[in-house]
mmCIF file with all atom_site columns, C-alpha atoms and ligand atoms in Angstrom:
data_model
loop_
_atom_site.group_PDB
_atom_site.id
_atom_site.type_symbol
_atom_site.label_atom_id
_atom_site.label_alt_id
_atom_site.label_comp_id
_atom_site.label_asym_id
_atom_site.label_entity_id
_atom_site.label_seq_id
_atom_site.pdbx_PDB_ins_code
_atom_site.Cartn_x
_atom_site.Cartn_y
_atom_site.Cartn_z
_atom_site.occupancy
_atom_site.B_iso_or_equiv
_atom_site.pdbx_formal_charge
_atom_site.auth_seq_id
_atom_site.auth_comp_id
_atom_site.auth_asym_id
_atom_site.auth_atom_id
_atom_site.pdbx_PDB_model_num
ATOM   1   C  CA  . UNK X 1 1   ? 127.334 115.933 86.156  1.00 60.00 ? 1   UNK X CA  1
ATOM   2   C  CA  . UNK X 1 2   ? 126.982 112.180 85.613  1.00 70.00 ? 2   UNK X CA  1
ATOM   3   C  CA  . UNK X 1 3   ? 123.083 110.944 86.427  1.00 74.00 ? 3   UNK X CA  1
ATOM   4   C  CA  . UNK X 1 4   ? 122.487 109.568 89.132  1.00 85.00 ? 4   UNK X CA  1
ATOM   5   C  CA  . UNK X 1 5   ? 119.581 106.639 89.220  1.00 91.00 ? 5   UNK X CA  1
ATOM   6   C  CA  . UNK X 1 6   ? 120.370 105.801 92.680  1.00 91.00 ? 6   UNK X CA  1
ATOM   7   C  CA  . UNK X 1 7   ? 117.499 105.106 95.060  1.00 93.00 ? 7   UNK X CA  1
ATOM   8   C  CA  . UNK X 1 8   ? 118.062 106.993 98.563  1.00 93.00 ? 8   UNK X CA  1
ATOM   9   C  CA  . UNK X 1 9   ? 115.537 106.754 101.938 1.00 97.00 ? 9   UNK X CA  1
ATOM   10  C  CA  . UNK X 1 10  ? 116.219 108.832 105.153 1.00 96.00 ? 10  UNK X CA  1
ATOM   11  C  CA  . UNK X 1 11  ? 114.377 107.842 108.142 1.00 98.00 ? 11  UNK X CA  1
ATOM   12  C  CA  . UNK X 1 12  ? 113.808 110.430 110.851 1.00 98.00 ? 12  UNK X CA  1
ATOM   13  C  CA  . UNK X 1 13  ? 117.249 111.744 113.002 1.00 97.00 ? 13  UNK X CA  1
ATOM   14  C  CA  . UNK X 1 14  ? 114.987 111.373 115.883 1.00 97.00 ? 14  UNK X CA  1
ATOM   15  C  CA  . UNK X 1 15  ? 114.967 107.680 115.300 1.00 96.00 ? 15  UNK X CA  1
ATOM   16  C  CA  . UNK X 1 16  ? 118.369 107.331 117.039 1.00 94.00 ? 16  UNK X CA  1
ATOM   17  C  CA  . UNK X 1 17  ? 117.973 109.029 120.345 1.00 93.00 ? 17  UNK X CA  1
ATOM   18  C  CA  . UNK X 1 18  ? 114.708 106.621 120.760 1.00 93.00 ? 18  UNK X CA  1
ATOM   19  C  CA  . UNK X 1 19  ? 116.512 103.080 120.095 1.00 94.00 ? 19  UNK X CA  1
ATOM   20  C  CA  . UNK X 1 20  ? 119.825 105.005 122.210 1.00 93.00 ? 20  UNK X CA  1
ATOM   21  C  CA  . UNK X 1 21  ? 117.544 105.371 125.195 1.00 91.00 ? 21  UNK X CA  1
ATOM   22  C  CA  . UNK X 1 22  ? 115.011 102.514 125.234 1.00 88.00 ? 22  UNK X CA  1
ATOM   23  C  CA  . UNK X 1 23  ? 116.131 99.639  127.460 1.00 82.00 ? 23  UNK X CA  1
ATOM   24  C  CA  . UNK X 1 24  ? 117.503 97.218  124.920 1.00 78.00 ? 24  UNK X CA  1
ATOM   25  C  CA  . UNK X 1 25  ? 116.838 94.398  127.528 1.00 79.00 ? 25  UNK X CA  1
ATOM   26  C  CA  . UNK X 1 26  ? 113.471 95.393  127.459 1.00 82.00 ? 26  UNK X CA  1
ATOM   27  C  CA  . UNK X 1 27  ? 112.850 93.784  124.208 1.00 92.00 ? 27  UNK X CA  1
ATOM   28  C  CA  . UNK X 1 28  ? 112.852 90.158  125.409 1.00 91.00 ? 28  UNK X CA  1
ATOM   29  C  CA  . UNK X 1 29  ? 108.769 89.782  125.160 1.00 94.00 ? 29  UNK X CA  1
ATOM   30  C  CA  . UNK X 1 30  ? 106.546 90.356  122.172 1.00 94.00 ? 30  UNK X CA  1
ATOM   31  C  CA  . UNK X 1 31  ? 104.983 93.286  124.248 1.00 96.00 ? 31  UNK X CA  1
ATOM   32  C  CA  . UNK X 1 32  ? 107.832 95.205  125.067 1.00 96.00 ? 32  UNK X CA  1
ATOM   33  C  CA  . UNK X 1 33  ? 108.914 94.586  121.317 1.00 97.00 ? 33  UNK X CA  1
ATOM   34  C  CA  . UNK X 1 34  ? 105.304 96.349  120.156 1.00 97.00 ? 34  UNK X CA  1
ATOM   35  C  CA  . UNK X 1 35  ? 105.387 99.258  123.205 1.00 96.00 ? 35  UNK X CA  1
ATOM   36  C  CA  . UNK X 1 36  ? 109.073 99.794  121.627 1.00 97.00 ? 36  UNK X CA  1
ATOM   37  C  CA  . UNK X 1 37  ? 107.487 100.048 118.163 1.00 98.00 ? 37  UNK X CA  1
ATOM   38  C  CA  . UNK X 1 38  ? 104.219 101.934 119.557 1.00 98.00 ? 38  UNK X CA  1
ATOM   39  C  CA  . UNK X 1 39  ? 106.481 104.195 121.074 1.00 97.00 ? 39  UNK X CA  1
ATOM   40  C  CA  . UNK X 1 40  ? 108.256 105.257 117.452 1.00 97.00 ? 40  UNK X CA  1
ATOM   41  C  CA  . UNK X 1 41  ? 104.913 105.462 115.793 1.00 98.00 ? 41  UNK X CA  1
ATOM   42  C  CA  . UNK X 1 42  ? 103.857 108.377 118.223 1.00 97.00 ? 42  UNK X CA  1
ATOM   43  C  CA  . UNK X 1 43  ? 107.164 110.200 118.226 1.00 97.00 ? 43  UNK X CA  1
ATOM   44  C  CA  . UNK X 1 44  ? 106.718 110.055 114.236 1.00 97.00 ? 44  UNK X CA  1
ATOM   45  C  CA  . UNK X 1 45  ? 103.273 111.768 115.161 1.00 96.00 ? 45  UNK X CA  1
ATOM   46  C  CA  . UNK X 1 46  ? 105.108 114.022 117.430 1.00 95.00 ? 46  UNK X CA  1
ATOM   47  C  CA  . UNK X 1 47  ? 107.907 115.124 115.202 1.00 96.00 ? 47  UNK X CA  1
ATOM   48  C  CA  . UNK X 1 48  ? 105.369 115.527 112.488 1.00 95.00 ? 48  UNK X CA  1
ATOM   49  C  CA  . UNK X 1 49  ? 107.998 113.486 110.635 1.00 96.00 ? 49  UNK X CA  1
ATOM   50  C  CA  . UNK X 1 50  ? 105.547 110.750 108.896 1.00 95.00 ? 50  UNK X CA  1
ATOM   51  C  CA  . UNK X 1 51  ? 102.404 108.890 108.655 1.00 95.00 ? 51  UNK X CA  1
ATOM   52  C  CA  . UNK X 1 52  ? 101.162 107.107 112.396 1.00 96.00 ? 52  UNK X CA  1
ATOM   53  C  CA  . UNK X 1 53  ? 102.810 103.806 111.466 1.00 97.00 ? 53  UNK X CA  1
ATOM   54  C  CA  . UNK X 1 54  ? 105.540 102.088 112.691 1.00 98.00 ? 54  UNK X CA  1
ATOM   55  C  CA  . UNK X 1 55  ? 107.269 98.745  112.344 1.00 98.00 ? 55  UNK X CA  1
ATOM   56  C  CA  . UNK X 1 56  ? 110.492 97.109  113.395 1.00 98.00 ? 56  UNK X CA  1
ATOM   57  C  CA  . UNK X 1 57  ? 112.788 93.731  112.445 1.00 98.00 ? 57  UNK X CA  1
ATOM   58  C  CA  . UNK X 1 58  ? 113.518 91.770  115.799 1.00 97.00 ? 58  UNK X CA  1
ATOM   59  C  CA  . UNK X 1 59  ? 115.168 88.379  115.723 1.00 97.00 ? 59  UNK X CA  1
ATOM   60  C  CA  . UNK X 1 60  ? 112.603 86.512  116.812 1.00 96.00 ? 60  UNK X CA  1
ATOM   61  C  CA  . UNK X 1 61  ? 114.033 84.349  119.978 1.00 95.00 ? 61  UNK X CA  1
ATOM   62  C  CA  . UNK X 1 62  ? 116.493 87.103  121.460 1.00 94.00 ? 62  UNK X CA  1
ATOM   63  C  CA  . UNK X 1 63  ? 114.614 90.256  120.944 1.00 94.00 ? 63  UNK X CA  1
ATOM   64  C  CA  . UNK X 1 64  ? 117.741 91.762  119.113 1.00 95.00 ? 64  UNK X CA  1
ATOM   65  C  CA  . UNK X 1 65  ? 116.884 94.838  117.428 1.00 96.00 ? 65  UNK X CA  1
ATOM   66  C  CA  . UNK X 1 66  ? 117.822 94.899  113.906 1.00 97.00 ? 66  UNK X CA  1
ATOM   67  C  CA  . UNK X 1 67  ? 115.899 97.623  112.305 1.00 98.00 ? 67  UNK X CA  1
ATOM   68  C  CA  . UNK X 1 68  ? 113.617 100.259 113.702 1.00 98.00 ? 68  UNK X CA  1
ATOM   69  C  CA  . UNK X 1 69  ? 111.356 101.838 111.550 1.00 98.00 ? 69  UNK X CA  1
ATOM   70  C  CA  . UNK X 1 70  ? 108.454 104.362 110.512 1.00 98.00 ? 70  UNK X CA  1
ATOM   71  C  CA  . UNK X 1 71  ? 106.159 105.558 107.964 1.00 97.00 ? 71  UNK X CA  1
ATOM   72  C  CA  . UNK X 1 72  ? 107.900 108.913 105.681 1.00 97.00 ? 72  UNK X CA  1
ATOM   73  C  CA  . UNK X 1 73  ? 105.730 108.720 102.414 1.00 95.00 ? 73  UNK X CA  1
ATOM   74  C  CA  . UNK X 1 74  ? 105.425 112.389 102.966 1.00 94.00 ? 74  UNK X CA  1
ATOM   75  C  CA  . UNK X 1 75  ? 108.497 113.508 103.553 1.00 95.00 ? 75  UNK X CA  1
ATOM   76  C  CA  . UNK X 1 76  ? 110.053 111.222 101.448 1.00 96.00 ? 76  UNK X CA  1
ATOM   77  C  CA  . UNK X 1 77  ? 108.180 111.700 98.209  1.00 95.00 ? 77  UNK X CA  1
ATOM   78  C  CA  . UNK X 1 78  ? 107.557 108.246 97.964  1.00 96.00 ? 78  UNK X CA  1
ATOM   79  C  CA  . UNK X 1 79  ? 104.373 106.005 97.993  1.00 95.00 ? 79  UNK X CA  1
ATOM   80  C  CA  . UNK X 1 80  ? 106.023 102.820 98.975  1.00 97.00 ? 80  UNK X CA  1
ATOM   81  C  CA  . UNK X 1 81  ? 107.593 104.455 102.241 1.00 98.00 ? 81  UNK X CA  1
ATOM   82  C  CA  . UNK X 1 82  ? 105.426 102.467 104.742 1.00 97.00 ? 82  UNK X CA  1
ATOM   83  C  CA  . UNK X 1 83  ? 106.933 101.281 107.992 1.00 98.00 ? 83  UNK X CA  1
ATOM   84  C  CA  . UNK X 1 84  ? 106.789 97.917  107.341 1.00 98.00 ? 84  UNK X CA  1
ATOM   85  C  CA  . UNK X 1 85  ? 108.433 98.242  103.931 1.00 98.00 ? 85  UNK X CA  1
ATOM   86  C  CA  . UNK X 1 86  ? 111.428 100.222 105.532 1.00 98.00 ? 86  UNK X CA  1
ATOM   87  C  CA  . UNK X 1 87  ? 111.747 98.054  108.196 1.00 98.00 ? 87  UNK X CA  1
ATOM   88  C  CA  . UNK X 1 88  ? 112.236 95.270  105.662 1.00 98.00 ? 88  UNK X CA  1
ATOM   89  C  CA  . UNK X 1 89  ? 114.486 97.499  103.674 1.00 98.00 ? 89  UNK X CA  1
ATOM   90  C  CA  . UNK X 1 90  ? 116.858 98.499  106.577 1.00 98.00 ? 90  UNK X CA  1
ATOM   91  C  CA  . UNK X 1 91  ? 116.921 95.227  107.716 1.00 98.00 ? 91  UNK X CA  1
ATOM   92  C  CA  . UNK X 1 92  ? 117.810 93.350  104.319 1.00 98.00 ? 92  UNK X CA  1
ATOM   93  C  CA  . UNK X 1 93  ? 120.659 95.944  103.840 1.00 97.00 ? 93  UNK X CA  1
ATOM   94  C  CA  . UNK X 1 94  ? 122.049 96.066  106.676 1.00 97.00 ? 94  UNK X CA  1
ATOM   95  C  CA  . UNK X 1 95  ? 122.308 92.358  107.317 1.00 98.00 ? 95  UNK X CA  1
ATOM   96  C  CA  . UNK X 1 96  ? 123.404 92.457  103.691 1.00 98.00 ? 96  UNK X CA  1
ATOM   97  C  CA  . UNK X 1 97  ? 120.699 90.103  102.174 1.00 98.00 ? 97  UNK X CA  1
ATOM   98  C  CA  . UNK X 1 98  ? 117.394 89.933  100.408 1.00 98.00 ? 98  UNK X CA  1
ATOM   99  C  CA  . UNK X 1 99  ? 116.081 87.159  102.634 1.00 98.00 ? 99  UNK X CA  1
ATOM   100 C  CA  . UNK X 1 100 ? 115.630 87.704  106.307 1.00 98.00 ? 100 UNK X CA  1
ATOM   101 C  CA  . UNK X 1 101 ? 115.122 83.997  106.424 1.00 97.00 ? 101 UNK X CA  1
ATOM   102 C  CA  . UNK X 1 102 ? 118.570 83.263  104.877 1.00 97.00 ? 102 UNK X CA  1
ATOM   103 C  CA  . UNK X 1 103 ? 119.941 79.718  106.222 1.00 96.00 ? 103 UNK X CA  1
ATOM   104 C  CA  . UNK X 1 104 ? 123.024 81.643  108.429 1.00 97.00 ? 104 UNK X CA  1
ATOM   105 C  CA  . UNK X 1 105 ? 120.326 83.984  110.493 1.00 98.00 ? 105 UNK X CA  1
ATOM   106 C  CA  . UNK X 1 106 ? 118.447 83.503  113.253 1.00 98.00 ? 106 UNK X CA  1
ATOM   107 C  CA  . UNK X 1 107 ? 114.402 83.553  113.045 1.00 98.00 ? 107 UNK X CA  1
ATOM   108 C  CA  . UNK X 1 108 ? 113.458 87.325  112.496 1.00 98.00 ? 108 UNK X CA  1
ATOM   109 C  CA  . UNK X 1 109 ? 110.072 88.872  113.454 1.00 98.00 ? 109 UNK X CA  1
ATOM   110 C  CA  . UNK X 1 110 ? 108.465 91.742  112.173 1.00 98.00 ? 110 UNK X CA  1
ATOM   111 C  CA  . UNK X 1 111 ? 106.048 93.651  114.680 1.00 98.00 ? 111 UNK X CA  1
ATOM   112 C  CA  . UNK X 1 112 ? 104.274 96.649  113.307 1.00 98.00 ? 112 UNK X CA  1
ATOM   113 C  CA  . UNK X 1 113 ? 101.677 99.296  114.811 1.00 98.00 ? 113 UNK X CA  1
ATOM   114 C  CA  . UNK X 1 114 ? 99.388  98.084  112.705 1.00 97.00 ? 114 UNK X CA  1
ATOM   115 C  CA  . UNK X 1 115 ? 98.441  96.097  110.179 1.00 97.00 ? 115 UNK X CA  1
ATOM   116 C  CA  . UNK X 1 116 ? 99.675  95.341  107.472 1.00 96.00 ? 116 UNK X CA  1
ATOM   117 C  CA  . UNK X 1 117 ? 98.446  97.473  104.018 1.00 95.00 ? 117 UNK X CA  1
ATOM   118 C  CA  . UNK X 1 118 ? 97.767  95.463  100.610 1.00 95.00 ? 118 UNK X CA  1
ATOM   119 C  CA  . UNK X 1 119 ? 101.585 96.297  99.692  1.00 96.00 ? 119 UNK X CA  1
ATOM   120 C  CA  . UNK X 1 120 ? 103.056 95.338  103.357 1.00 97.00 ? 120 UNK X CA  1
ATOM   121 C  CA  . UNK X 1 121 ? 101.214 92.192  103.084 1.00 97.00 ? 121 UNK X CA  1
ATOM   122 C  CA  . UNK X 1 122 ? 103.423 91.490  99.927  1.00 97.00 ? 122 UNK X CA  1
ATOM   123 C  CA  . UNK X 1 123 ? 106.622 92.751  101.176 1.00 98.00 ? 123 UNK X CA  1
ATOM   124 C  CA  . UNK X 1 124 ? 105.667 90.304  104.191 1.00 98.00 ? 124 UNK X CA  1
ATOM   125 C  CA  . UNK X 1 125 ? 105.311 87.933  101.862 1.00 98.00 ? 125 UNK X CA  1
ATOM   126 C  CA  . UNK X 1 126 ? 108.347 87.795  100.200 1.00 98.00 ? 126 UNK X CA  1
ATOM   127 C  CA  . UNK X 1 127 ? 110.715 89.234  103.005 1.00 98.00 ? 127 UNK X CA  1
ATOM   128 C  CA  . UNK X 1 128 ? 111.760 86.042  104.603 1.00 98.00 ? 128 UNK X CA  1
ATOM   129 C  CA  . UNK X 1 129 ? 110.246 87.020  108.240 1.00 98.00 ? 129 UNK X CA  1
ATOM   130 C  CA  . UNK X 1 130 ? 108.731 84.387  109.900 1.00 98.00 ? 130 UNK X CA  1
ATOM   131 C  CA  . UNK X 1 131 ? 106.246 85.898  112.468 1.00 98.00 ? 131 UNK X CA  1
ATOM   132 C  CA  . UNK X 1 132 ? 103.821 88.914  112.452 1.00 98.00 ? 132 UNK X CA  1
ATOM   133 C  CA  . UNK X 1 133 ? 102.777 90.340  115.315 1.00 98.00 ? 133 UNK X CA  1
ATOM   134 C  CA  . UNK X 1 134 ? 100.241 93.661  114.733 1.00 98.00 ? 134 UNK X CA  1
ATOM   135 C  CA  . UNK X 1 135 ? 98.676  96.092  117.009 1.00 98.00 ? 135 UNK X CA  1
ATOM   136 C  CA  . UNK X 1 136 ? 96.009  97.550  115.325 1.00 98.00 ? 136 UNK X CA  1
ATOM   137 C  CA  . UNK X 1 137 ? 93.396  96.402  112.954 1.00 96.00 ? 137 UNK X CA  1
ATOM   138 C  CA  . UNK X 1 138 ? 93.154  97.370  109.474 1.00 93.00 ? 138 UNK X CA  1
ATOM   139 C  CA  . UNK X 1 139 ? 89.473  98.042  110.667 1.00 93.00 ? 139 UNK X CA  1
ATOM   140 C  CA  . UNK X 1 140 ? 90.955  100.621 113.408 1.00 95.00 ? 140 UNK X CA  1
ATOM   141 C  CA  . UNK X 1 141 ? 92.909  102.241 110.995 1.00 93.00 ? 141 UNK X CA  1
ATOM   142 C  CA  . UNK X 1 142 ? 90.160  102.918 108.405 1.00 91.00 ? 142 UNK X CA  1
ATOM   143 C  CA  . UNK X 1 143 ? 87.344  104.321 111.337 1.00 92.00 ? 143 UNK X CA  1
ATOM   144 C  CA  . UNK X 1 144 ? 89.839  106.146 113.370 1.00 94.00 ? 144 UNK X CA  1
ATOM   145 C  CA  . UNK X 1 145 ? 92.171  107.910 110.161 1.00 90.00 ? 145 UNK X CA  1
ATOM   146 C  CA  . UNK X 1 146 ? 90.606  107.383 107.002 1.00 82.00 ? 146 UNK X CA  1
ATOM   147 C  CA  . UNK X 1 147 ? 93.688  106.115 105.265 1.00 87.00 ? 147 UNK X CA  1
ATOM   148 C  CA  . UNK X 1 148 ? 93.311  103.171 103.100 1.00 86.00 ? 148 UNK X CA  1
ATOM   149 C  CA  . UNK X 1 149 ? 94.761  99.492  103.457 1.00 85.00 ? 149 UNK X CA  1
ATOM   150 C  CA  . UNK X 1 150 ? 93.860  98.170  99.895  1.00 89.00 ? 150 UNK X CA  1
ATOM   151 C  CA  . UNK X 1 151 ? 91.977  95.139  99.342  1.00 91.00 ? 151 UNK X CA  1
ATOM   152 C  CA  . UNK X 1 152 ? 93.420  92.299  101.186 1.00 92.00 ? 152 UNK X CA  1
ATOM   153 C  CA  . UNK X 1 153 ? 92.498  89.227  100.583 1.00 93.00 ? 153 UNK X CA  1
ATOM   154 C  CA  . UNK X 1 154 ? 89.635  87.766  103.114 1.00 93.00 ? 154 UNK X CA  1
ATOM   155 C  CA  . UNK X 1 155 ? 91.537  84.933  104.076 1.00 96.00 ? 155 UNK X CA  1
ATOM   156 C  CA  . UNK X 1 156 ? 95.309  86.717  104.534 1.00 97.00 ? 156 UNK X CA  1
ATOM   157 C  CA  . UNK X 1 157 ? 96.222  85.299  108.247 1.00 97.00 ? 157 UNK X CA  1
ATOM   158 C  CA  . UNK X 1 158 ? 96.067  81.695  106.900 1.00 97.00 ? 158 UNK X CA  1
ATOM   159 C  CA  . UNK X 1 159 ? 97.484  82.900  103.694 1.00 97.00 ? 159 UNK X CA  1
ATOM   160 C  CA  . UNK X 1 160 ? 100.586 83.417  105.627 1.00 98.00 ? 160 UNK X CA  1
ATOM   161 C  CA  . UNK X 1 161 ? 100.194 80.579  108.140 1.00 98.00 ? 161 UNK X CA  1
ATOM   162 C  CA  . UNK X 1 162 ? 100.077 77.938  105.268 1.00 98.00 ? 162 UNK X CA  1
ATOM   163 C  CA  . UNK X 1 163 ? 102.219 78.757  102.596 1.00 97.00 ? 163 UNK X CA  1
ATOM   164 C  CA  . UNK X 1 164 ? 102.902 76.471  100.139 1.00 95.00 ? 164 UNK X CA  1
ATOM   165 C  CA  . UNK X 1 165 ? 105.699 74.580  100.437 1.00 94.00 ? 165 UNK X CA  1
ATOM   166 C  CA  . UNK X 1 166 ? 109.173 75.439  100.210 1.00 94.00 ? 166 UNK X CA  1
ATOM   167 C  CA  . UNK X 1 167 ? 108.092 78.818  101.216 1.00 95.00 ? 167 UNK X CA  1
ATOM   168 C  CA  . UNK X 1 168 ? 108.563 78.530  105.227 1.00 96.00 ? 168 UNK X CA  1
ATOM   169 C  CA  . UNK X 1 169 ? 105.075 79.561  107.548 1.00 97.00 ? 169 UNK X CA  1
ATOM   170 C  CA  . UNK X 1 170 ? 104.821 82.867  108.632 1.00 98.00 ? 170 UNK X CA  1
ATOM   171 C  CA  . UNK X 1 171 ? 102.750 82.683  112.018 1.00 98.00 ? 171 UNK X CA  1
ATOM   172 C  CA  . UNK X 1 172 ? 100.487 85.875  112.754 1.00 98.00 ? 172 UNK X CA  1
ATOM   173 C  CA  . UNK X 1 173 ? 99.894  87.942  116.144 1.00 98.00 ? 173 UNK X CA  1
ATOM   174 C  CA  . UNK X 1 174 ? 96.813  90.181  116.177 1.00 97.00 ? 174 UNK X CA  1
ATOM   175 C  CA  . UNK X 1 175 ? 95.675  92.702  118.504 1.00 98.00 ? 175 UNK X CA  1
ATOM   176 C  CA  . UNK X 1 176 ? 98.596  92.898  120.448 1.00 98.00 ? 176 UNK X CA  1
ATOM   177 C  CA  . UNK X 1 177 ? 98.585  96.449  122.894 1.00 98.00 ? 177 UNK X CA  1
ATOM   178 C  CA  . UNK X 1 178 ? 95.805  96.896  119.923 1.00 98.00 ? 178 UNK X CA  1
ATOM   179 C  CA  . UNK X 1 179 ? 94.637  100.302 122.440 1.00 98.00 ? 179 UNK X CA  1
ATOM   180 C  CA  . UNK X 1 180 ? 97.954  102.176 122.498 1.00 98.00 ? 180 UNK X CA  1
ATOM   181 C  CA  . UNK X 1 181 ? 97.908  101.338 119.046 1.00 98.00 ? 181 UNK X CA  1
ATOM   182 C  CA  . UNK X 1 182 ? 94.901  103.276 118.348 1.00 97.00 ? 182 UNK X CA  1
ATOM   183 C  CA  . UNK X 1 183 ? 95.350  105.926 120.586 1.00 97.00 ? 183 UNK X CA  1
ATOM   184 C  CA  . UNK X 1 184 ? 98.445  106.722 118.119 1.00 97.00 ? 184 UNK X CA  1
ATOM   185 C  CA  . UNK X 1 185 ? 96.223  107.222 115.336 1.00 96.00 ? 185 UNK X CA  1
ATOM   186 C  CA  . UNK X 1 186 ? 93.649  109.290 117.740 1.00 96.00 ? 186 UNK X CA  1
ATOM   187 C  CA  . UNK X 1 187 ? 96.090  111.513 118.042 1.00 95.00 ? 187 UNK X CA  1
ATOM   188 C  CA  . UNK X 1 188 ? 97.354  111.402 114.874 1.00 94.00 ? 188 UNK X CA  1
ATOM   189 C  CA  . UNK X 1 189 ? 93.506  112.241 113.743 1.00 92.00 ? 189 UNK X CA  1
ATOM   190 C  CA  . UNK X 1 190 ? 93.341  114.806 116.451 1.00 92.00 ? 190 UNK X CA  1
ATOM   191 C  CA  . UNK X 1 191 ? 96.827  116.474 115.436 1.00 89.00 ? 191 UNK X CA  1
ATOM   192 C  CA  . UNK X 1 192 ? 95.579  117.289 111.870 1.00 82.00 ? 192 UNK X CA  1
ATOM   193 C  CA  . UNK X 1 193 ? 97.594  114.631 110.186 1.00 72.00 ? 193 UNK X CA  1
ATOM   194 C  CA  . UNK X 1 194 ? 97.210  114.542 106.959 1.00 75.00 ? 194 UNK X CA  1
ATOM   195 C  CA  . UNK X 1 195 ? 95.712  111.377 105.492 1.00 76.00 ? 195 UNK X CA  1
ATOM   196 C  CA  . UNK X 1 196 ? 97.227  110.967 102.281 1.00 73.00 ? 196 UNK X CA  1
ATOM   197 C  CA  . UNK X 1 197 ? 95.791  107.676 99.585  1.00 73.00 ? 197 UNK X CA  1
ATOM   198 C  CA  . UNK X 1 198 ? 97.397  108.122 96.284  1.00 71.00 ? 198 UNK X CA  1
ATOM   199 C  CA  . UNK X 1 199 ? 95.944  107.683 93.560  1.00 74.00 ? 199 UNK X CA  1
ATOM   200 C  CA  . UNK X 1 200 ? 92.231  109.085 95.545  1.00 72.00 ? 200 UNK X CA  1
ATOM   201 C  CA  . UNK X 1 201 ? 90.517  111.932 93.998  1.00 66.00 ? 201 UNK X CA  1
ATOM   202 C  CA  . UNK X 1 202 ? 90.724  113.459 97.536  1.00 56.00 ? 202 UNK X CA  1
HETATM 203 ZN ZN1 . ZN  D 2 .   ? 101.725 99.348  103.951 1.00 88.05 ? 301 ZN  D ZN1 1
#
């Protein structure tokens, strides 16, 4: 048997029957996007399938979905399996590029349960999105979970607002539906989840 190096990330079967049913009209404001995307992070509670996160890749002015995604570090065996990340990942392969800002797409958005971890910030960074719009608070998800978001730098909202040309602004949305946010990770909390931060002695 040849080796195989290759790389492979399954999100959740679930994951289909949720973007099947939910109203894909009902995407058209930043709220519905983040109850769509509130929605998947309790399921992946639910289904025990994953970490309370989720995150999803909308094209910013239509509301087009163009990838749904949640947190499966778990399940996956792999430390860099946040939602955001995925989200970035699906997206950039399926649209078949490394830059979600690429000159032939439309403006994409990412919207995430929460915010985003010292590595998500990166990814952010360098994933060609142009907007952020977050639920919870790193703040929420420390108190209410105990997982860890890394140390971000003080300053990261105008970090992303004002970076340096050509790199194109990425304009931030906090506290959006920030309570159904943390009711997911209530009940994440209140499920047993387990609250995983490699690398901890815990
Ligand atoms: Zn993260």
């Amino acid at each position: 048997m040849t080796a195989s190096y290759q790389v492979m990330l399954q999100l959740p079967g679930w994951l289909h029957d949720c973007v099947r049913e939910w109203d894909s009209t009902a995407l058209s404001t930043r709220e519905q996007r983040m109850a769509f995307v509130i929605e998947l992070s309790r399921r992946n509670v639910l289904h025990k399938t994953g970490g309370p996160f989720a995150a999803a890749v909308f094209e910013r002015g239509s509301g087009r979905l163009i990838a749904p995604a949640v947190n499966i570090v778990v399940p996956s065996n792999t430390s860099v399996a946040h939602a955001e990340t995925m989200a970035f990942m699906l997206a950039q392969q399926r649209l078949k590029t490394f830059d979600l800002g690429a000159p032939h797409l439309p403006a994409m958005e990412l919207v995430a349960s929460s915010q985003p971890c010292i590595q998500c910030f990166g990814n952010t960074w360098w994933s060609g999105v142009q907007a952020l719009t977050i639920g919870a608070r790193a703040e929420d998800v420390e108190e209410i979970t105990s997982f860890r978001e890394g140390p971000l730098p003080g300053n990261w909202v105008e970090l992303l607002e004002n970076r340096p040309a050509p790199l194109k602004p990425i304009t931030v949305t906090r506290d959006l539906l920030r309570d159904q946010a943390c009711a997911v990770l209530s009940l994440y909390r209140d499920s047993g989840g387990l609250v995983y931060n490699a690398g901890s002695e815990s």
